[in-house]
Amino acid sequence: MKTTTRYIKALWASLPLIPLVLRVSLLHILQLADSAEYLDLRSSLLVAVLRALLNPSRPQSIAKIQRFSTRDTPLKGTIWVSKYTSPCPPETDARDALIGALTRLAATDKDSTSSSNPEPHLQIIAPDLVDVEAEWTGYRTGVARKEPLPDMSERERYHGMMRECTAPTTVLYLHGGAYYLCDPATHRPTTKKLAKLTGGRCYSVRYRLAPQSPFPAALLDALMSYLTLLYPPPDAFHDSVQPEHIVIAGDSAGGNLALALLQLIMEIRRQGSPIMFHGELRQVPLPAGVAVNSPWLDITQSAPTWELNTPTPYDYLPKPESLDSVDFPPCDIWPANPPRKRIYVDDDLAPHPLASVIMARSWEGAPPIYMCTGWEILAYEAKFLARKLEAEGVSVVFEEYEAMPHCFALLLRNSPSTYRCLNAWAGFIRAAVEDPGSIKPSATRIKARTLEEEPLKFEELSDVMEDEMRQRVLQAAEGSLPFATAKL
């Protein structure tokens, strides 16, 4: 009965989308849509529906949207999931290291004399140290598509997963969702796929979400999870993971968080101070690499591609100006108290390099980095960062997928570009662990239907100078750019 009721509600909710579906289908069949020559009909419909849902005429509250996006789902089929909660350490060293890095990276900004720079008014509220949940995820062989997980303890499930791993690769996965949506459960198809293609396992972090826990709470949870892999607490299921076996990965906001975690690790290492973690002084080594998909690098949304009058026909992300007129019903988590413009971060901290990693001054000494994007709004900042990484000596692999929307590889399951992207993403992860010397800087555009590869030149990816990019971010953080004050 519950299943029938759920289907009826879903059908009723989909009725307003029928005219959209008919219009998009007709334009696609007649080859009149921009995406028709690149996408199949199913993919075009999905992009159109997502665009409509993200520009709602009758918006729900932030709390209701968040609850819907973080629902757990039944565990069935070819996946292992073992849930583990890393206990809060009795020491505060990890949090102290984070706050120290936040302060130093703001104080050493070369623009600190500018009135636009937030550093003189920087107020950092230290997040609480808490237990951090995560899901070990692996590929499960020899079972039917709807077969449930065995009825056993989480520890037994972990060891069941480990019996099927064929490589030491461990992916520390940080999910996307604009920092206030989604959960490891929503990203299980992706983490399962990465585990299958690498032969390893994923450790997918249930980091704290905004607006209840704004920046830098998620970053602290990511750091605690990295330390958990390296130095397992007494009740952990796993043995210590060697840093050369760990690749930090993520999509969208999780891509930002992955790169912010790398910047934090690099800053902690510059200070040369170990961290007391569960009774032992521990070093914080670099991971084998970082691999991000459609990363959101600039929280302030300063890029001209965010402007309403800039055409972005292949993407579904909503423009900030279009959301200005949307009146989200107030709830117990939003608007924030004290009020702020952005869900994820306090206004003064939005341009901080650990919040908007596009502002990071240096990537020298970073491990290999993989980054892919579609023809999407976020491609502007991704191309800028790819050029900067290569110029600073980082072994960066950048891929641009023709006509693909944001996070297409997680959404368009039947697209040839999705298969190509997932294999490239996992292939980089494998190489970072098994043969890091084989990773050479490269930039490539992949054609949508043929998957033909076109080499690109890093210096031609972006013509934006660093000072110009930084100034745009600072202006957007202050609200002096017209599209920088979006509600989401």
Tab-separated table of C-alpha atoms in Angstrom:
chain	number	residue	atom	x	y	z
A	1	MET	CA	0.000	0.000	0.000
A	2	LYS	CA	2.799	2.410	0.869
A	3	THR	CA	4.500	1.699	-2.450
A	4	THR	CA	1.277	2.397	-4.373
A	5	THR	CA	0.743	5.656	-2.490
A	6	ARG	CA	4.309	6.719	-3.219
A	7	TYR	CA	3.871	6.036	-6.950
A	8	ILE	CA	0.599	7.997	-7.022
A	9	LYS	CA	2.264	10.977	-5.313
A	10	ALA	CA	5.197	10.837	-7.735
A	11	LEU	CA	2.830	10.721	-10.721
A	12	TRP	CA	0.819	13.643	-9.386
A	13	ALA	CA	3.961	15.694	-8.802
A	14	SER	CA	5.144	15.016	-12.352
A	15	LEU	CA	1.959	16.260	-14.057
A	16	PRO	CA	3.165	19.912	-14.344
A	17	LEU	CA	6.231	18.659	-16.231
A	18	ILE	CA	4.246	17.034	-19.053
A	19	PRO	CA	4.151	20.175	-21.279
A	20	LEU	CA	7.901	20.589	-20.796
A	21	VAL	CA	8.559	16.972	-21.705
A	22	LEU	CA	6.426	17.234	-24.838
A	23	ARG	CA	8.084	20.476	-25.949
A	24	VAL	CA	11.635	19.211	-25.378
A	25	SER	CA	10.853	15.922	-27.123
A	26	LEU	CA	9.468	17.691	-30.172
A	27	LEU	CA	12.408	20.099	-30.440
A	28	HIS	CA	14.831	17.233	-30.039
A	29	ILE	CA	13.167	15.071	-32.707
A	30	LEU	CA	13.129	18.025	-35.103
A	31	GLN	CA	16.812	18.738	-34.317
A	32	LEU	CA	15.921	22.266	-33.231
A	33	ALA	CA	17.328	22.048	-29.698
A	34	ASP	CA	20.921	23.088	-28.993
A	35	SER	CA	21.662	19.712	-27.446
A	36	ALA	CA	20.003	17.569	-30.118
A	37	GLU	CA	23.183	16.869	-32.084
A	38	TYR	CA	25.082	15.869	-28.925
A	39	LEU	CA	22.649	14.102	-26.567
A	40	ASP	CA	20.107	11.329	-26.867
A	41	LEU	CA	16.462	12.175	-26.136
A	42	ARG	CA	16.503	10.677	-22.640
A	43	SER	CA	19.526	12.761	-21.633
A	44	SER	CA	18.018	15.927	-23.112
A	45	LEU	CA	14.814	15.352	-21.134
A	46	LEU	CA	16.721	14.786	-17.910
A	47	VAL	CA	18.662	18.031	-18.323
A	48	ALA	CA	15.455	19.943	-19.075
A	49	VAL	CA	13.614	18.487	-16.087
A	50	LEU	CA	16.533	19.226	-13.756
A	51	ARG	CA	16.621	22.802	-15.024
A	52	ALA	CA	12.917	23.175	-14.264
A	53	LEU	CA	13.161	21.601	-10.813
A	54	LEU	CA	16.072	23.843	-9.843
A	55	ASN	CA	14.095	26.941	-10.840
A	56	PRO	CA	10.918	26.158	-8.894
A	57	SER	CA	7.733	28.168	-9.219
A	58	ARG	CA	6.525	26.823	-5.864
A	59	PRO	CA	9.675	26.402	-3.773
A	60	GLN	CA	9.954	24.226	-0.702
A	61	SER	CA	11.845	25.217	2.421
A	62	ILE	CA	15.574	24.553	2.613
A	63	ALA	CA	14.969	22.112	5.482
A	64	LYS	CA	12.429	20.109	3.461
A	65	ILE	CA	14.660	19.994	0.384
A	66	GLN	CA	17.585	18.872	2.517
A	67	ARG	CA	15.578	16.114	4.223
A	68	PHE	CA	14.398	14.812	0.850
A	69	SER	CA	17.936	14.740	-0.577
A	70	THR	CA	19.473	12.942	2.404
A	71	ARG	CA	17.026	10.048	2.674
A	72	ASP	CA	18.585	6.622	2.960
A	73	THR	CA	17.760	4.008	0.354
A	74	PRO	CA	17.555	0.199	0.572
A	75	LEU	CA	20.863	-1.545	-0.032
A	76	LYS	CA	20.472	-4.064	-2.830
A	77	GLY	CA	22.455	-5.624	-5.615
A	78	THR	CA	26.103	-5.342	-6.558
A	79	ILE	CA	27.255	-3.090	-3.741
A	80	TRP	CA	28.885	-3.481	-0.373
A	81	VAL	CA	28.195	-0.754	2.197
A	82	SER	CA	29.629	-0.805	5.690
A	83	LYS	CA	28.799	2.177	7.886
A	84	TYR	CA	31.416	3.391	10.331
A	85	THR	CA	31.508	6.344	12.712
A	86	SER	CA	34.939	7.718	13.501
A	87	PRO	CA	34.905	8.816	17.148
A	88	CYS	CA	35.763	12.363	18.091
A	89	PRO	CA	39.353	12.445	19.413
A	90	PRO	CA	39.900	13.745	22.946
A	91	GLU	CA	42.450	16.241	21.603
A	92	THR	CA	41.675	19.455	19.709
A	93	ASP	CA	44.855	19.471	17.582
A	94	ALA	CA	43.061	18.824	14.288
A	95	ARG	CA	40.673	21.709	14.837
A	96	ASP	CA	43.499	23.939	16.039
A	97	ALA	CA	45.473	23.109	12.891
A	98	LEU	CA	42.467	24.029	10.747
A	99	ILE	CA	41.890	27.362	12.492
A	100	GLY	CA	45.599	28.131	12.291
A	101	ALA	CA	45.618	27.423	8.565
A	102	LEU	CA	42.520	29.568	8.023
A	103	THR	CA	44.150	32.473	9.844
A	104	ARG	CA	47.535	32.164	8.152
A	105	LEU	CA	46.140	31.788	4.637
A	106	ALA	CA	44.012	34.904	5.119
A	107	ALA	CA	46.785	36.916	6.794
A	108	THR	CA	49.367	36.116	4.100
A	109	ASP	CA	47.110	37.182	1.232
A	110	LYS	CA	48.971	39.726	-0.852
A	111	ASP	CA	45.799	41.775	-1.212
A	112	SER	CA	45.551	42.329	2.543
A	113	THR	CA	45.949	46.075	2.136
A	114	SER	CA	42.899	46.226	-0.154
A	115	SER	CA	39.596	47.381	1.240
A	116	SER	CA	38.027	44.414	-0.540
A	117	ASN	CA	40.069	41.895	1.404
A	118	PRO	CA	38.188	40.220	4.254
A	119	GLU	CA	41.219	39.538	6.447
A	120	PRO	CA	41.085	42.624	8.717
A	121	HIS	CA	37.490	41.687	9.718
A	122	LEU	CA	38.010	37.927	9.656
A	123	GLN	CA	35.949	36.170	12.294
A	124	ILE	CA	36.311	32.414	12.424
A	125	ILE	CA	33.912	30.480	14.616
A	126	ALA	CA	35.622	27.193	15.358
A	127	PRO	CA	33.312	24.256	14.603
A	128	ASP	CA	32.786	21.577	17.215
A	129	LEU	CA	34.761	18.385	16.979
A	130	VAL	CA	32.220	15.616	16.466
A	131	ASP	CA	31.978	11.964	15.527
A	132	VAL	CA	32.171	11.703	11.730
A	133	GLU	CA	30.128	9.090	9.904
A	134	ALA	CA	31.183	7.490	6.640
A	135	GLU	CA	30.354	4.552	4.403
A	136	TRP	CA	32.856	2.018	3.189
A	137	THR	CA	31.662	1.174	-0.305
A	138	GLY	CA	32.803	-1.611	-2.605
A	139	TYR	CA	31.657	-3.652	-5.568
A	140	ARG	CA	29.833	-6.909	-4.781
A	141	THR	CA	30.027	-9.676	-7.351
A	142	GLY	CA	27.866	-12.665	-8.138
A	143	VAL	CA	24.538	-11.365	-6.833
A	144	ALA	CA	21.196	-10.486	-8.382
A	145	ARG	CA	20.261	-6.858	-8.968
A	146	LYS	CA	17.694	-6.802	-6.148
A	147	GLU	CA	19.436	-9.067	-3.676
A	148	PRO	CA	19.752	-7.311	-0.284
A	149	LEU	CA	22.961	-7.034	1.697
A	150	PRO	CA	23.586	-9.980	4.022
A	151	ASP	CA	22.133	-9.638	7.507
A	152	MET	CA	25.384	-9.164	9.400
A	153	SER	CA	27.241	-6.582	11.432
A	154	GLU	CA	28.865	-3.525	9.857
A	155	ARG	CA	32.282	-4.984	10.656
A	156	GLU	CA	31.387	-8.259	8.929
A	157	ARG	CA	30.138	-6.334	5.917
A	158	TYR	CA	33.430	-4.452	5.787
A	159	HIS	CA	35.387	-7.699	5.714
A	160	GLY	CA	33.013	-9.084	3.084
A	161	MET	CA	33.836	-6.049	0.954
A	162	MET	CA	37.564	-6.447	1.535
A	163	ARG	CA	37.510	-10.040	0.310
A	164	GLU	CA	36.444	-8.700	-3.088
A	165	CYS	CA	38.975	-5.851	-3.325
A	166	THR	CA	41.817	-6.589	-5.720
A	167	ALA	CA	43.866	-3.393	-5.248
A	168	PRO	CA	45.005	-1.298	-2.273
A	169	THR	CA	43.373	1.818	-3.719
A	170	THR	CA	41.260	3.786	-1.222
A	171	VAL	CA	39.139	6.678	-2.466
A	172	LEU	CA	38.247	9.258	0.181
A	173	TYR	CA	35.010	10.453	-1.429
A	174	LEU	CA	33.342	13.796	-0.694
A	175	HIS	CA	29.880	14.048	-2.251
A	176	GLY	CA	28.443	17.075	-4.018
A	177	GLY	CA	25.194	18.901	-3.370
A	178	ALA	CA	26.023	22.606	-2.923
A	179	TYR	CA	27.173	21.829	0.632
A	180	TYR	CA	23.584	21.627	1.907
A	181	LEU	CA	22.167	18.686	-0.053
A	182	CYS	CA	22.830	14.992	-0.617
A	183	ASP	CA	24.616	12.300	1.314
A	184	PRO	CA	26.829	9.256	0.761
A	185	ALA	CA	23.585	7.359	0.080
A	186	THR	CA	22.758	9.508	-2.956
A	187	HIS	CA	26.233	8.916	-4.364
A	188	ARG	CA	26.408	5.139	-3.887
A	189	PRO	CA	26.077	4.439	-7.634
A	190	THR	CA	29.153	6.605	-8.216
A	191	THR	CA	31.268	5.249	-5.382
A	192	LYS	CA	30.304	1.696	-6.310
A	193	LYS	CA	31.392	2.345	-9.886
A	194	LEU	CA	34.710	3.857	-8.829
A	195	ALA	CA	35.335	0.884	-6.534
A	196	LYS	CA	34.574	-1.540	-9.348
A	197	LEU	CA	36.775	0.221	-11.898
A	198	THR	CA	39.729	0.679	-9.537
A	199	GLY	CA	39.496	-2.697	-7.799
A	200	GLY	CA	39.614	-0.817	-4.485
A	201	ARG	CA	37.144	0.719	-2.066
A	202	CYS	CA	35.635	4.102	-1.287
A	203	TYR	CA	35.329	5.805	2.080
A	204	SER	CA	32.402	8.160	1.501
A	205	VAL	CA	32.100	10.842	4.177
A	206	ARG	CA	28.828	12.020	5.707
A	207	TYR	CA	30.217	15.461	6.478
A	208	ARG	CA	28.101	18.051	8.232
A	209	LEU	CA	25.843	20.077	5.954
A	210	ALA	CA	25.103	23.770	5.835
A	211	PRO	CA	23.294	25.909	6.752
A	212	GLN	CA	23.213	24.259	10.187
A	213	SER	CA	26.989	23.693	10.085
A	214	PRO	CA	28.584	26.354	7.879
A	215	PHE	CA	32.200	26.533	6.723
A	216	PRO	CA	34.607	25.254	7.971
A	217	ALA	CA	32.688	22.346	9.600
A	218	ALA	CA	32.685	20.181	6.457
A	219	LEU	CA	36.407	20.782	5.967
A	220	LEU	CA	37.126	19.728	9.550
A	221	ASP	CA	35.095	16.541	8.999
A	222	ALA	CA	37.062	15.861	5.805
A	223	LEU	CA	40.367	16.294	7.650
A	224	MET	CA	39.197	13.986	10.455
A	225	SER	CA	38.221	11.372	7.867
A	226	TYR	CA	41.633	11.569	6.194
A	227	LEU	CA	43.333	11.111	9.566
A	228	THR	CA	40.975	8.210	10.294
A	229	LEU	CA	42.170	6.402	7.173
A	230	LEU	CA	45.815	7.002	8.017
A	231	TYR	CA	45.577	6.335	11.742
A	232	PRO	CA	42.553	4.136	12.552
A	233	PRO	CA	40.892	4.700	15.939
A	234	PRO	CA	40.832	1.648	18.239
A	235	ASP	CA	37.347	0.549	17.128
A	236	ALA	CA	37.980	0.982	13.389
A	237	PHE	CA	37.280	-1.852	10.956
A	238	HIS	CA	40.281	-1.087	8.742
A	239	ASP	CA	44.040	-1.278	9.058
A	240	SER	CA	46.142	1.823	8.546
A	241	VAL	CA	45.984	3.008	4.923
A	242	GLN	CA	49.251	4.161	3.392
A	243	PRO	CA	49.009	7.734	2.049
A	244	GLU	CA	50.294	6.609	-1.345
A	245	HIS	CA	47.177	4.426	-1.592
A	246	ILE	CA	44.700	7.272	-0.911
A	247	VAL	CA	43.136	9.455	-3.592
A	248	ILE	CA	40.771	12.210	-2.491
A	249	ALA	CA	37.834	12.553	-4.882
A	250	GLY	CA	34.592	14.468	-5.138
A	251	ASP	CA	32.051	16.087	-7.410
A	252	SER	CA	30.717	19.643	-7.554
A	253	ALA	CA	30.854	21.055	-3.998
A	254	GLY	CA	32.622	17.848	-3.003
A	255	GLY	CA	35.255	18.667	-5.624
A	256	ASN	CA	35.755	22.015	-3.939
A	257	LEU	CA	36.017	20.262	-0.578
A	258	ALA	CA	38.534	17.741	-1.922
A	259	LEU	CA	40.803	20.508	-3.215
A	260	ALA	CA	40.317	22.543	-0.030
A	261	LEU	CA	41.388	19.487	1.979
A	262	LEU	CA	44.503	19.234	-0.182
A	263	GLN	CA	45.275	22.919	0.411
A	264	LEU	CA	44.772	22.398	4.154
A	265	ILE	CA	47.090	19.377	4.195
A	266	MET	CA	49.734	21.335	2.289
A	267	GLU	CA	49.483	24.243	4.739
A	268	ILE	CA	49.737	21.933	7.770
A	269	ARG	CA	52.840	20.384	6.224
A	270	ARG	CA	54.402	23.803	5.663
A	271	GLN	CA	54.211	24.368	9.407
A	272	GLY	CA	55.898	21.020	10.082
A	273	SER	CA	53.929	20.373	13.254
A	274	PRO	CA	52.464	16.926	13.963
A	275	ILE	CA	48.866	16.546	15.145
A	276	MET	CA	47.884	14.719	18.310
A	277	PHE	CA	45.203	12.249	17.229
A	278	HIS	CA	43.781	9.684	19.665
A	279	GLY	CA	46.791	9.855	21.942
A	280	GLU	CA	49.558	9.793	19.315
A	281	LEU	CA	51.505	12.541	17.558
A	282	ARG	CA	50.858	12.076	13.850
A	283	GLN	CA	52.306	13.577	10.692
A	284	VAL	CA	49.927	14.616	7.900
A	285	PRO	CA	51.333	13.250	4.615
A	286	LEU	CA	50.146	14.094	1.127
A	287	PRO	CA	47.722	11.706	-0.593
A	288	ALA	CA	48.564	9.969	-3.852
A	289	GLY	CA	46.353	12.373	-5.762
A	290	VAL	CA	43.094	14.276	-6.051
A	291	ALA	CA	40.407	13.537	-8.661
A	292	VAL	CA	37.437	15.891	-9.033
A	293	ASN	CA	34.426	15.947	-11.332
A	294	SER	CA	32.729	19.262	-12.254
A	295	PRO	CA	34.236	21.014	-9.209
A	296	TRP	CA	32.610	24.181	-7.834
A	297	LEU	CA	35.732	26.244	-7.193
A	298	ASP	CA	34.307	29.706	-6.518
A	299	ILE	CA	31.624	29.888	-3.842
A	300	THR	CA	30.976	33.565	-4.655
A	301	GLN	CA	29.772	32.679	-8.190
A	302	SER	CA	31.781	35.546	-9.664
A	303	ALA	CA	32.336	34.057	-13.144
A	304	PRO	CA	30.582	35.811	-16.045
A	305	THR	CA	29.017	32.460	-16.951
A	306	TRP	CA	26.785	32.884	-13.887
A	307	GLU	CA	25.251	36.026	-15.391
A	308	LEU	CA	21.681	35.681	-16.570
A	309	ASN	CA	22.475	37.105	-20.002
A	310	THR	CA	25.283	34.599	-20.645
A	311	PRO	CA	23.873	31.659	-22.638
A	312	THR	CA	24.510	28.257	-21.050
A	313	PRO	CA	22.220	26.008	-23.111
A	314	TYR	CA	23.867	22.736	-22.133
A	315	ASP	CA	23.717	23.162	-18.357
A	316	TYR	CA	20.888	22.931	-15.839
A	317	LEU	CA	22.363	24.856	-12.898
A	318	PRO	CA	20.206	27.858	-11.952
A	319	LYS	CA	21.590	31.370	-12.372
A	320	PRO	CA	21.781	33.444	-9.168
A	321	GLU	CA	19.668	36.245	-10.653
A	322	SER	CA	16.891	33.809	-11.521
A	323	LEU	CA	16.787	32.673	-7.893
A	324	ASP	CA	16.606	36.214	-6.502
A	325	SER	CA	12.889	36.249	-7.197
A	326	VAL	CA	12.313	32.851	-5.588
A	327	ASP	CA	10.915	33.176	-2.083
A	328	PHE	CA	11.998	30.079	-0.169
A	329	PRO	CA	9.701	29.583	2.832
A	330	PRO	CA	11.525	30.208	6.107
A	331	CYS	CA	12.267	27.187	8.268
A	332	ASP	CA	14.233	26.270	11.353
A	333	ILE	CA	17.566	26.201	9.478
A	334	TRP	CA	17.212	29.070	6.965
A	335	PRO	CA	17.487	32.058	6.993
A	336	ALA	CA	20.487	31.805	9.267
A	337	ASN	CA	20.845	33.689	12.530
A	338	PRO	CA	22.758	35.979	12.301
A	339	PRO	CA	21.727	36.421	8.661
A	340	ARG	CA	24.119	35.766	5.778
A	341	LYS	CA	23.820	35.723	1.994
A	342	ARG	CA	25.210	32.273	1.304
A	343	ILE	CA	24.042	28.985	2.700
A	344	TYR	CA	27.530	27.482	3.019
A	345	VAL	CA	29.713	30.258	4.343
A	346	ASP	CA	29.667	33.512	6.284
A	347	ASP	CA	29.988	36.535	4.013
A	348	ASP	CA	33.479	37.543	5.207
A	349	LEU	CA	34.841	34.039	4.596
A	350	ALA	CA	33.386	33.431	1.118
A	351	PRO	CA	36.594	34.462	-0.732
A	352	HIS	CA	38.889	32.570	1.643
A	353	PRO	CA	41.090	30.087	-0.291
A	354	LEU	CA	39.805	27.181	1.802
A	355	ALA	CA	36.209	28.107	0.922
A	356	SER	CA	36.708	29.264	-2.684
A	357	VAL	CA	39.795	27.306	-3.735
A	358	ILE	CA	40.076	29.366	-6.916
A	359	MET	CA	41.697	31.922	-4.567
A	360	ALA	CA	44.525	29.608	-3.472
A	361	ARG	CA	47.847	31.363	-4.048
A	362	SER	CA	50.003	28.312	-4.692
A	363	TRP	CA	49.645	24.661	-5.682
A	364	GLU	CA	53.356	23.969	-5.925
A	365	GLY	CA	54.207	20.575	-4.467
A	366	ALA	CA	50.698	19.178	-4.952
A	367	PRO	CA	50.289	15.531	-5.991
A	368	PRO	CA	48.727	14.691	-9.382
A	369	ILE	CA	45.260	16.159	-9.947
A	370	TYR	CA	42.495	15.040	-12.302
A	371	MET	CA	39.745	17.484	-13.192
A	372	CYS	CA	36.925	17.160	-15.713
A	373	THR	CA	34.117	19.435	-16.759
A	374	GLY	CA	31.390	19.685	-19.357
A	375	TRP	CA	30.206	22.707	-21.301
A	376	GLU	CA	28.812	24.026	-18.068
A	377	ILE	CA	28.756	27.180	-15.981
A	378	LEU	CA	31.619	25.933	-13.801
A	379	ALA	CA	33.922	25.274	-16.765
A	380	TYR	CA	35.108	28.901	-16.636
A	381	GLU	CA	36.756	28.494	-13.232
A	382	ALA	CA	37.882	24.906	-13.874
A	383	LYS	CA	39.821	25.945	-16.969
A	384	PHE	CA	41.440	28.789	-15.072
A	385	LEU	CA	42.578	26.442	-12.315
A	386	ALA	CA	43.815	23.794	-14.766
A	387	ARG	CA	46.027	26.392	-16.465
A	388	LYS	CA	47.350	27.588	-13.090
A	389	LEU	CA	48.086	24.039	-11.888
A	390	GLU	CA	50.079	23.188	-14.996
A	391	ALA	CA	52.009	26.469	-14.818
A	392	GLU	CA	53.002	25.666	-11.222
A	393	GLY	CA	54.381	22.246	-12.082
A	394	VAL	CA	51.478	20.058	-10.979
A	395	SER	CA	50.794	16.903	-12.982
A	396	VAL	CA	47.248	17.885	-13.896
A	397	VAL	CA	44.994	15.909	-16.225
A	398	PHE	CA	42.165	18.111	-17.504
A	399	GLU	CA	39.271	16.848	-19.624
A	400	GLU	CA	36.514	18.894	-21.230
A	401	TYR	CA	33.474	16.961	-22.449
A	402	GLU	CA	31.660	18.463	-25.390
A	403	ALA	CA	28.087	19.659	-24.698
A	404	MET	CA	27.853	17.874	-21.347
A	405	PRO	CA	26.079	19.426	-18.327
A	406	HIS	CA	27.240	19.682	-14.738
A	407	CYS	CA	28.180	16.294	-13.214
A	408	PHE	CA	26.948	14.508	-16.324
A	409	ALA	CA	28.842	11.305	-15.489
A	410	LEU	CA	26.737	10.933	-12.336
A	411	LEU	CA	23.450	11.578	-14.132
A	412	LEU	CA	23.436	10.629	-17.826
A	413	ARG	CA	23.870	6.900	-17.461
A	414	ASN	CA	23.363	6.050	-21.142
A	415	SER	CA	25.648	8.702	-22.602
A	416	PRO	CA	28.888	7.517	-24.274
A	417	SER	CA	30.601	10.458	-22.569
A	418	THR	CA	29.618	9.049	-19.185
A	419	TYR	CA	31.343	5.725	-19.850
A	420	ARG	CA	34.412	7.554	-21.147
A	421	CYS	CA	34.502	9.902	-18.155
A	422	LEU	CA	34.047	7.235	-15.484
A	423	ASN	CA	36.824	5.149	-16.995
A	424	ALA	CA	39.143	8.156	-17.226
A	425	TRP	CA	38.316	9.222	-13.656
A	426	ALA	CA	38.950	5.733	-12.279
A	427	GLY	CA	41.949	5.263	-14.565
A	428	PHE	CA	43.600	8.328	-13.097
A	429	ILE	CA	42.912	7.075	-9.572
A	430	ARG	CA	44.478	3.708	-10.397
A	431	ALA	CA	47.504	5.364	-11.972
A	432	ALA	CA	47.999	7.716	-9.010
A	433	VAL	CA	48.275	4.678	-6.724
A	434	GLU	CA	49.916	2.093	-8.951
A	435	ASP	CA	52.104	4.136	-11.318
A	436	PRO	CA	52.190	7.852	-10.418
A	437	GLY	CA	55.180	8.456	-12.682
A	438	SER	CA	52.995	7.670	-15.688
A	439	ILE	CA	50.786	10.713	-15.083
A	440	LYS	CA	51.798	13.592	-17.314
A	441	PRO	CA	50.073	16.972	-17.665
A	442	SER	CA	47.459	16.870	-20.404
A	443	ALA	CA	44.386	18.781	-21.528
A	444	THR	CA	41.858	17.114	-23.814
A	445	ARG	CA	38.437	17.794	-25.285
A	446	ILE	CA	36.254	14.716	-25.832
A	447	LYS	CA	33.592	14.840	-28.553
A	448	ALA	CA	30.110	13.890	-27.416
A	449	ARG	CA	29.027	11.147	-29.802
A	450	THR	CA	32.270	9.892	-31.314
A	451	LEU	CA	34.461	10.268	-28.171
A	452	GLU	CA	37.150	11.601	-30.470
A	453	GLU	CA	39.931	13.223	-28.438
A	454	GLU	CA	41.208	16.685	-29.287
A	455	PRO	CA	44.419	17.846	-27.526
A	456	LEU	CA	44.195	21.285	-25.929
A	457	LYS	CA	46.904	23.723	-24.869
A	458	PHE	CA	46.891	24.713	-21.217
A	459	GLU	CA	47.817	28.305	-21.980
A	460	GLU	CA	44.740	28.585	-24.205
A	461	LEU	CA	42.244	27.169	-21.697
A	462	SER	CA	41.693	30.547	-20.065
A	463	ASP	CA	42.685	34.117	-20.887
A	464	VAL	CA	41.803	35.395	-17.406
A	465	MET	CA	44.718	36.780	-15.418
A	466	GLU	CA	45.023	35.792	-11.768
A	467	ASP	CA	44.635	39.346	-10.473
A	468	GLU	CA	41.467	39.736	-12.531
A	469	MET	CA	40.020	36.492	-11.184
A	470	ARG	CA	40.835	37.433	-7.615
A	471	GLN	CA	39.302	40.875	-7.994
A	472	ARG	CA	36.081	39.414	-9.375
A	473	VAL	CA	35.825	37.019	-6.431
A	474	LEU	CA	36.425	39.789	-3.906
A	475	GLN	CA	33.849	42.052	-5.561
A	476	ALA	CA	31.321	39.239	-5.681
A	477	ALA	CA	31.911	38.513	-2.005
A	478	GLU	CA	31.109	42.143	-1.206
A	479	GLY	CA	28.030	42.066	-3.408
A	480	SER	CA	29.329	44.660	-5.866
A	481	LEU	CA	28.749	42.286	-8.780
A	482	PRO	CA	25.023	42.179	-9.619
A	483	PHE	CA	24.824	38.385	-9.698
A	484	ALA	CA	26.850	37.710	-6.558
A	485	THR	CA	24.069	37.865	-3.970
A	486	ALA	CA	22.142	34.737	-4.901
A	487	LYS	CA	20.239	32.989	-2.159
A	488	LEU	CA	21.734	29.599	-2.992
